[in-house]
Tab-separated table of C-alpha atoms in Angstrom:
chain	number	residue	atom	x	y	z
A	262	MET	CA	-0.106	-0.090	-0.138
A	263	ASN	CA	1.191	3.563	-0.768
A	264	GLY	CA	1.030	5.846	2.221
A	265	SER	CA	-1.218	8.892	2.441
A	266	GLN	CA	0.114	12.399	2.408
A	267	GLU	CA	1.746	13.814	5.552
A	268	GLY	CA	-0.727	15.833	7.589
A	269	ALA	CA	-3.870	14.469	5.733
A	270	SER	CA	-7.023	14.191	7.820
A	271	HIS	CA	-8.045	10.636	6.439
A	272	ARG	CA	-6.274	7.288	6.795
A	273	GLY	CA	-6.856	5.983	3.180
A	274	THR	CA	-3.976	4.965	1.116
A	275	ASP	CA	-3.625	3.350	-2.357
A	276	LEU	CA	-3.981	-0.418	-2.306
A	277	LEU	CA	-2.166	-2.153	-5.457
A	278	LEU	CA	-3.428	-5.453	-6.441
A	279	ARG	CA	-1.214	-7.374	-8.949
A	280	ARG	CA	-2.830	-9.940	-11.107
A	281	LEU	CA	-0.203	-12.793	-11.430
A	282	SER	CA	-1.677	-14.301	-14.483
A	283	ASP	CA	-0.889	-11.404	-16.710
A	284	GLY	CA	1.227	-8.917	-14.462
A	285	THR	CA	-1.398	-6.105	-14.450
A	286	THR	CA	-1.834	-3.912	-11.517
A	287	GLN	CA	-5.090	-2.390	-10.175
A	288	ASN	CA	-5.068	0.708	-7.958
A	289	VAL	CA	-7.832	1.017	-5.375
A	290	GLY	CA	-7.707	4.460	-3.680
A	291	ASN	CA	-8.268	5.618	-0.067
A	292	VAL	CA	-8.191	2.177	1.475
A	293	ALA	CA	-7.943	2.127	5.233
A	294	GLN	CA	-8.214	-1.598	5.859
A	295	TYR	CA	-8.295	-4.692	3.590
A	296	ASP	CA	-8.626	-8.407	4.352
A	297	PHE	CA	-8.592	-11.392	1.864
A	298	ASP	CA	-11.199	-14.242	2.758
A	299	ASP	CA	-9.497	-17.631	3.452
A	300	ALA	CA	-10.143	-19.032	-0.028
A	301	GLY	CA	-8.495	-16.028	-1.568
A	302	LYS	CA	-11.200	-15.489	-4.084
A	303	VAL	CA	-12.565	-12.043	-2.431
A	304	VAL	CA	-10.779	-9.105	-0.838
A	305	ALA	CA	-12.785	-6.825	1.394
A	306	TYR	CA	-11.751	-3.230	2.192
A	307	THR	CA	-12.802	-0.112	3.864
A	308	VAL	CA	-12.500	3.333	2.383
A	309	ASP	CA	-11.460	6.439	4.609
A	310	ALA	CA	-11.286	9.392	2.140
A	311	ALA	CA	-10.942	13.206	2.608
A	312	ASP	CA	-14.052	14.666	4.133
A	313	GLN	CA	-15.319	11.021	4.534
A	314	LEU	CA	-16.699	11.266	0.845
A	315	GLY	CA	-17.192	7.764	-0.444
A	316	ASN	CA	-16.415	6.055	2.890
A	317	GLY	CA	-17.799	2.540	3.216
A	318	VAL	CA	-17.188	-1.247	3.198
A	319	PHE	CA	-16.545	-2.783	-0.207
A	320	VAL	CA	-15.782	-6.321	-1.616
A	321	LEU	CA	-13.839	-7.026	-4.804
A	322	ASP	CA	-14.295	-10.334	-6.598
A	323	LEU	CA	-10.847	-11.084	-7.718
A	324	ALA	CA	-11.717	-13.427	-10.614
A	325	SER	CA	-14.410	-11.171	-12.184
A	326	GLY	CA	-12.931	-7.812	-11.061
A	327	THR	CA	-16.333	-6.744	-9.861
A	328	THR	CA	-16.564	-4.282	-6.871
A	329	ARG	CA	-19.674	-4.089	-4.718
A	330	ALA	CA	-20.586	-1.670	-1.949
A	331	LEU	CA	-21.810	-3.341	1.194
A	332	ASP	CA	-22.406	-0.197	3.188
A	333	THR	CA	-21.414	3.412	2.614
A	334	ASP	CA	-21.871	6.563	4.970
A	335	ARG	CA	-19.875	9.795	5.916
A	336	LYS	CA	-18.583	8.002	8.928
A	337	THR	CA	-15.521	5.936	9.950
A	338	TYR	CA	-15.162	2.220	9.311
A	339	ASP	CA	-13.018	-0.010	11.166
A	340	SER	CA	-12.338	-3.576	12.601
A	341	LEU	CA	-13.045	-5.351	9.285
A	342	SER	CA	-12.753	-9.128	9.382
A	343	TRP	CA	-13.871	-12.486	7.743
A	344	ARG	CA	-15.128	-15.428	9.719
A	345	ALA	CA	-12.609	-18.216	9.235
A	346	ASP	CA	-13.375	-20.612	6.193
A	347	SER	CA	-16.365	-18.654	5.113
A	348	THR	CA	-17.523	-15.437	3.380
A	349	ASP	CA	-19.178	-13.932	6.542
A	350	LEU	CA	-17.743	-10.354	7.173
A	351	VAL	CA	-17.955	-7.942	10.119
A	352	ALA	CA	-16.998	-4.257	10.475
A	353	LEU	CA	-17.769	-1.352	12.728
A	354	ARG	CA	-19.148	2.038	11.546
A	355	GLY	CA	-19.139	5.153	13.825
A	356	GLU	CA	-18.299	8.659	14.610
A	357	GLN	CA	-17.045	10.700	17.682
A	358	PRO	CA	-19.424	13.050	19.172
A	359	ASP	CA	-18.410	16.427	20.079
A	360	GLY	CA	-16.944	16.685	23.547
A	361	LYS	CA	-16.472	13.111	24.014
A	362	THR	CA	-13.367	10.922	23.804
A	363	GLN	CA	-14.696	7.646	22.392
A	364	ARG	CA	-16.309	6.745	19.105
A	365	GLU	CA	-19.868	5.514	19.134
A	366	ASN	CA	-20.063	2.497	16.721
A	367	VAL	CA	-22.617	0.507	15.184
A	368	LEU	CA	-21.915	-3.081	14.292
A	369	LEU	CA	-22.264	-4.256	10.634
A	370	ALA	CA	-22.214	-7.974	9.565
A	371	TRP	CA	-22.975	-9.885	6.364
A	372	THR	CA	-23.485	-13.582	5.864
A	373	GLY	CA	-22.426	-14.545	2.352
A	374	ALA	CA	-20.531	-11.198	1.811
A	375	GLY	CA	-18.652	-12.831	-1.080
A	376	SER	CA	-21.836	-13.677	-2.874
A	377	ALA	CA	-24.099	-11.612	-5.230
A	378	ASN	CA	-26.793	-11.328	-2.555
A	379	PRO	CA	-25.266	-11.026	1.010
A	380	SER	CA	-27.496	-10.971	4.032
A	381	PRO	CA	-26.735	-7.700	6.041
A	382	ILE	CA	-27.065	-7.561	9.935
A	383	VAL	CA	-26.983	-4.186	11.725
A	384	TRP	CA	-26.872	-3.808	15.539
A	385	ASP	CA	-27.008	-0.378	16.993
A	386	PRO	CA	-26.233	-0.523	20.757
A	387	SER	CA	-27.698	2.782	21.384
A	388	THR	CA	-31.155	1.335	20.625
A	389	ASP	CA	-30.715	-1.931	22.666
A	390	ASN	CA	-31.938	-1.674	26.343
A	391	SER	CA	-29.805	-4.376	27.414
A	392	PHE	CA	-26.660	-2.332	26.506
A	393	PRO	CA	-25.211	-0.598	29.503
A	394	SER	CA	-25.811	3.103	29.640
A	395	GLY	CA	-22.693	5.260	29.381
A	396	PHE	CA	-20.711	2.716	27.204
A	397	VAL	CA	-19.927	2.481	23.601
A	398	LEU	CA	-19.119	-0.489	21.274
A	399	SER	CA	-15.368	0.058	20.916
A	400	GLU	CA	-13.010	-0.411	17.930
A	401	PHE	CA	-10.167	-0.939	20.396
A	402	SER	CA	-11.410	-4.676	20.486
A	403	ALA	CA	-12.239	-5.838	16.933
A	404	PRO	CA	-15.164	-8.117	16.818
A	405	ARG	CA	-14.551	-11.844	16.497
A	406	TRP	CA	-16.648	-14.642	15.117
A	407	SER	CA	-17.392	-17.820	17.050
A	408	GLU	CA	-16.411	-20.855	15.110
A	409	ASP	CA	-20.011	-21.578	14.175
A	410	GLY	CA	-20.831	-18.032	13.301
A	411	SER	CA	-23.658	-17.783	15.790
A	412	ARG	CA	-22.003	-15.102	17.901
A	413	LEU	CA	-19.572	-12.132	17.767
A	414	PHE	CA	-17.311	-11.393	20.665
A	415	VAL	CA	-16.959	-7.561	20.837
A	416	GLY	CA	-15.522	-4.994	23.501
A	417	ILE	CA	-17.412	-2.284	25.221
A	418	LYS	CA	-15.721	0.875	26.755
A	419	GLU	CA	-17.060	3.745	29.040
A	420	GLN	CA	-17.753	6.956	27.228
A	421	GLU	CA	-15.979	10.010	28.733
A	422	ASP	CA	-16.119	13.793	28.221
A	423	LYS	CA	-12.994	15.361	27.027
A	424	PRO	CA	-11.301	17.315	29.540
A	425	GLU	CA	-11.462	21.073	29.361
A	426	GLU	CA	-8.555	22.861	27.974
A	427	SER	CA	-6.531	24.839	30.381
A	428	SER	CA	-3.589	27.107	30.339
A	429	GLU	CA	-2.538	25.955	33.925
A	430	PRO	CA	0.473	23.833	34.115
A	431	LYS	CA	-0.165	20.002	34.366
A	432	ALA	CA	0.828	18.055	37.459
A	433	ASN	CA	3.710	15.621	36.658
A	434	LEU	CA	3.339	13.202	39.684
A	435	ASP	CA	3.445	9.306	39.718
A	436	ILE	CA	1.683	7.783	42.946
A	437	TYR	CA	2.334	4.263	43.962
A	438	HIS	CA	0.546	2.538	46.808
A	439	TRP	CA	2.151	-0.276	48.677
A	440	LYS	CA	-0.783	-2.608	48.102
A	441	ASP	CA	-0.362	-2.217	44.394
A	442	VAL	CA	0.257	-5.621	42.707
A	443	ASP	CA	2.138	-4.250	39.676
A	444	LEU	CA	5.361	-2.328	40.110
A	445	GLN	CA	5.200	1.387	39.253
A	446	SER	CA	7.621	0.801	36.342
A	447	GLU	CA	5.217	-1.774	34.920
A	448	GLN	CA	2.278	0.441	35.475
A	449	ILE	CA	4.077	3.308	33.454
A	450	VAL	CA	4.878	0.860	30.494
A	451	ARG	CA	1.188	-0.468	30.587
A	452	ILE	CA	-0.638	2.717	30.791
A	453	ALA	CA	-1.222	3.180	27.060
A	454	GLN	CA	-2.536	-0.434	26.879
A	455	LEU	CA	-4.905	0.074	29.876
A	456	ARG	CA	-6.262	3.232	28.373
A	457	ARG	CA	-7.492	1.061	25.309
A	458	ALA	CA	-8.860	-1.770	27.422
A	459	THR	CA	-12.375	-2.928	26.946
A	460	TYR	CA	-14.872	-5.267	28.591
A	461	ALA	CA	-15.413	-8.470	26.649
A	462	SER	CA	-19.102	-8.931	25.573
A	463	ALA	CA	-21.077	-11.393	23.167
A	464	LEU	CA	-23.673	-10.680	20.571
A	465	SER	CA	-25.971	-13.564	19.512
A	466	ILE	CA	-26.350	-12.984	15.721
A	467	PRO	CA	-29.864	-14.680	15.081
A	468	SER	CA	-31.632	-12.857	18.090
A	469	LYS	CA	-29.309	-9.794	18.428
A	470	THR	CA	-29.100	-10.564	22.168
A	471	PHE	CA	-26.363	-8.698	23.982
A	472	VAL	CA	-24.565	-10.178	27.042
A	473	ARG	CA	-21.826	-8.600	28.877
A	474	LEU	CA	-19.093	-11.002	29.895
A	475	ALA	CA	-16.529	-8.892	31.794
A	476	ASP	CA	-16.622	-6.145	34.401
A	477	ASP	CA	-14.435	-4.488	36.884
A	478	ALA	CA	-14.309	-7.615	39.122
A	479	ILE	CA	-14.097	-10.180	36.276
A	480	ASP	CA	-11.632	-10.115	33.333
A	481	VAL	CA	-12.382	-12.248	30.315
A	482	THR	CA	-10.232	-13.609	27.527
A	483	THR	CA	-12.258	-14.675	24.475
A	484	THR	CA	-11.518	-17.359	21.931
A	485	ALA	CA	-13.374	-18.627	18.954
A	486	ASP	CA	-14.742	-21.572	20.772
A	487	ALA	CA	-15.295	-20.713	24.498
A	488	PRO	CA	-14.484	-17.309	26.384
A	489	ARG	CA	-13.044	-17.718	29.971
A	490	SER	CA	-13.114	-15.543	32.954
A	491	VAL	CA	-9.832	-14.886	34.485
A	492	ASP	CA	-9.084	-14.639	38.214
A	493	PRO	CA	-5.369	-13.949	39.113
A	494	THR	CA	-6.025	-12.743	42.677
A	495	PRO	CA	-5.063	-15.987	44.448
A	496	TYR	CA	-1.459	-15.753	42.958
A	497	GLN	CA	-0.903	-12.045	42.909
A	498	HIS	CA	1.411	-12.101	45.932
A	499	ASP	CA	3.002	-15.486	45.339
A	500	PRO	CA	6.700	-15.789	44.402
A	501	PRO	CA	6.829	-15.782	40.730
A	502	GLU	CA	8.999	-18.968	40.511
A	503	GLY	CA	9.526	-18.284	36.810
A	504	ASP	CA	5.608	-18.226	36.029
A	505	PRO	CA	4.517	-14.764	37.156
A	506	SER	CA	1.192	-14.770	35.144
A	507	ARG	CA	-0.719	-17.766	36.764
A	508	ALA	CA	-4.485	-17.439	37.123
A	509	ASP	CA	-7.603	-19.472	37.589
A	510	TYR	CA	-9.694	-19.869	34.550
A	511	TYR	CA	-13.427	-20.536	34.300
A	512	ARG	CA	-15.655	-21.245	31.244
A	513	ILE	CA	-18.313	-18.640	30.681
A	514	ASP	CA	-21.952	-19.323	29.482
A	515	THR	CA	-22.210	-16.829	26.532
A	516	SER	CA	-25.999	-16.832	26.909
A	517	THR	CA	-26.042	-15.734	30.421
A	518	GLY	CA	-22.536	-14.242	31.175
A	519	GLN	CA	-22.036	-16.537	34.165
A	520	SER	CA	-18.929	-18.433	35.040
A	521	ASP	CA	-18.999	-22.130	35.548
A	522	CYS	CA	-17.461	-22.951	38.791
A	523	SER	CA	-17.149	-26.712	37.958
A	524	SER	CA	-14.660	-25.766	35.035
A	525	ARG	CA	-11.902	-24.217	37.210
A	526	SER	CA	-8.323	-24.752	36.027
A	527	THR	CA	-5.085	-23.005	36.864
A	528	CYS	CA	-3.206	-21.733	33.695
A	529	SER	CA	0.002	-19.962	33.077
A	530	ALA	CA	1.058	-17.537	30.244
A	531	ARG	CA	2.040	-20.741	28.494
A	532	TRP	CA	-1.335	-22.308	29.040
A	533	ALA	CA	0.147	-25.079	30.836
A	534	ARG	CA	-3.072	-26.253	32.663
A	535	ARG	CA	-2.919	-27.614	36.173
A	536	PRO	CA	-6.191	-28.883	37.502
A	537	THR	CA	-7.398	-27.628	40.979
A	538	ALA	CA	-10.278	-28.403	43.213
A	539	ALA	CA	-13.633	-28.064	41.389
A	540	GLY	CA	-16.235	-25.835	42.852
A	541	SER	CA	-14.009	-23.837	45.097
A	542	CYS	CA	-14.761	-20.481	43.240
A	543	SER	CA	-15.057	-17.139	45.151
A	544	SER	CA	-18.215	-15.074	45.108
A	545	ARG	CA	-16.316	-12.527	42.982
A	546	THR	CA	-15.913	-14.859	40.123
A	547	CYS	CA	-18.935	-17.143	40.190
A	548	THR	CA	-22.467	-16.915	41.389
């Protein structure tokens, strides 16, 4: 891809597609993201152009050279992704309200996006009463398909007001509490990552049912087959012994968001699983 001009207000660049059979090159302009399906027959891409003119999600059939628009709007498109071994596609569409820090997104999905007649799915969290107030669907956690395509795992984040600009000097002070688990040096390194952290959630595609999986007390790691809640508290003050990231993991029922106490296992960062006593969950993790 050719980069956009320095200082440009949009992210789109030139995407060059080279046809190996005859050596011809096709230039697709203002492309922000692109992704080939696993079969290599279709490429999906988002457009992010100057003044948001022509922004949208498009698919290009590599055999015929036909391009189709799946969705267009003067908004920002992000988090484009195919489902593995299929032509189901997902993306986010949103804009950042004035005076707010987070973009407010709508989820867009298509089954059979590589076909002539894809089936669109649109989910707007702002119209869903089960979606927590004061939160947004965040592009910081790209939507991920479940293996069977029945669910999408997404991330939500609290919306915040932009701080008022001030001419007063800003304080430059780092505070460390003796009860903090992470050392101050580690907190400084991780601050950018923590500012982009989201709460894992699940959306059932057929019913558009939203279920929050994580909160301030329960962290969740999502995989294509089964999300798991993570409880590192029993080991936070243990000697690391070469394995500092141990935690108890529990399977989560994606239809309710509840952790399964009987599935408890202790894992390390290398996913070396050591079974522990079943059912001995704390009330913080299981109900």
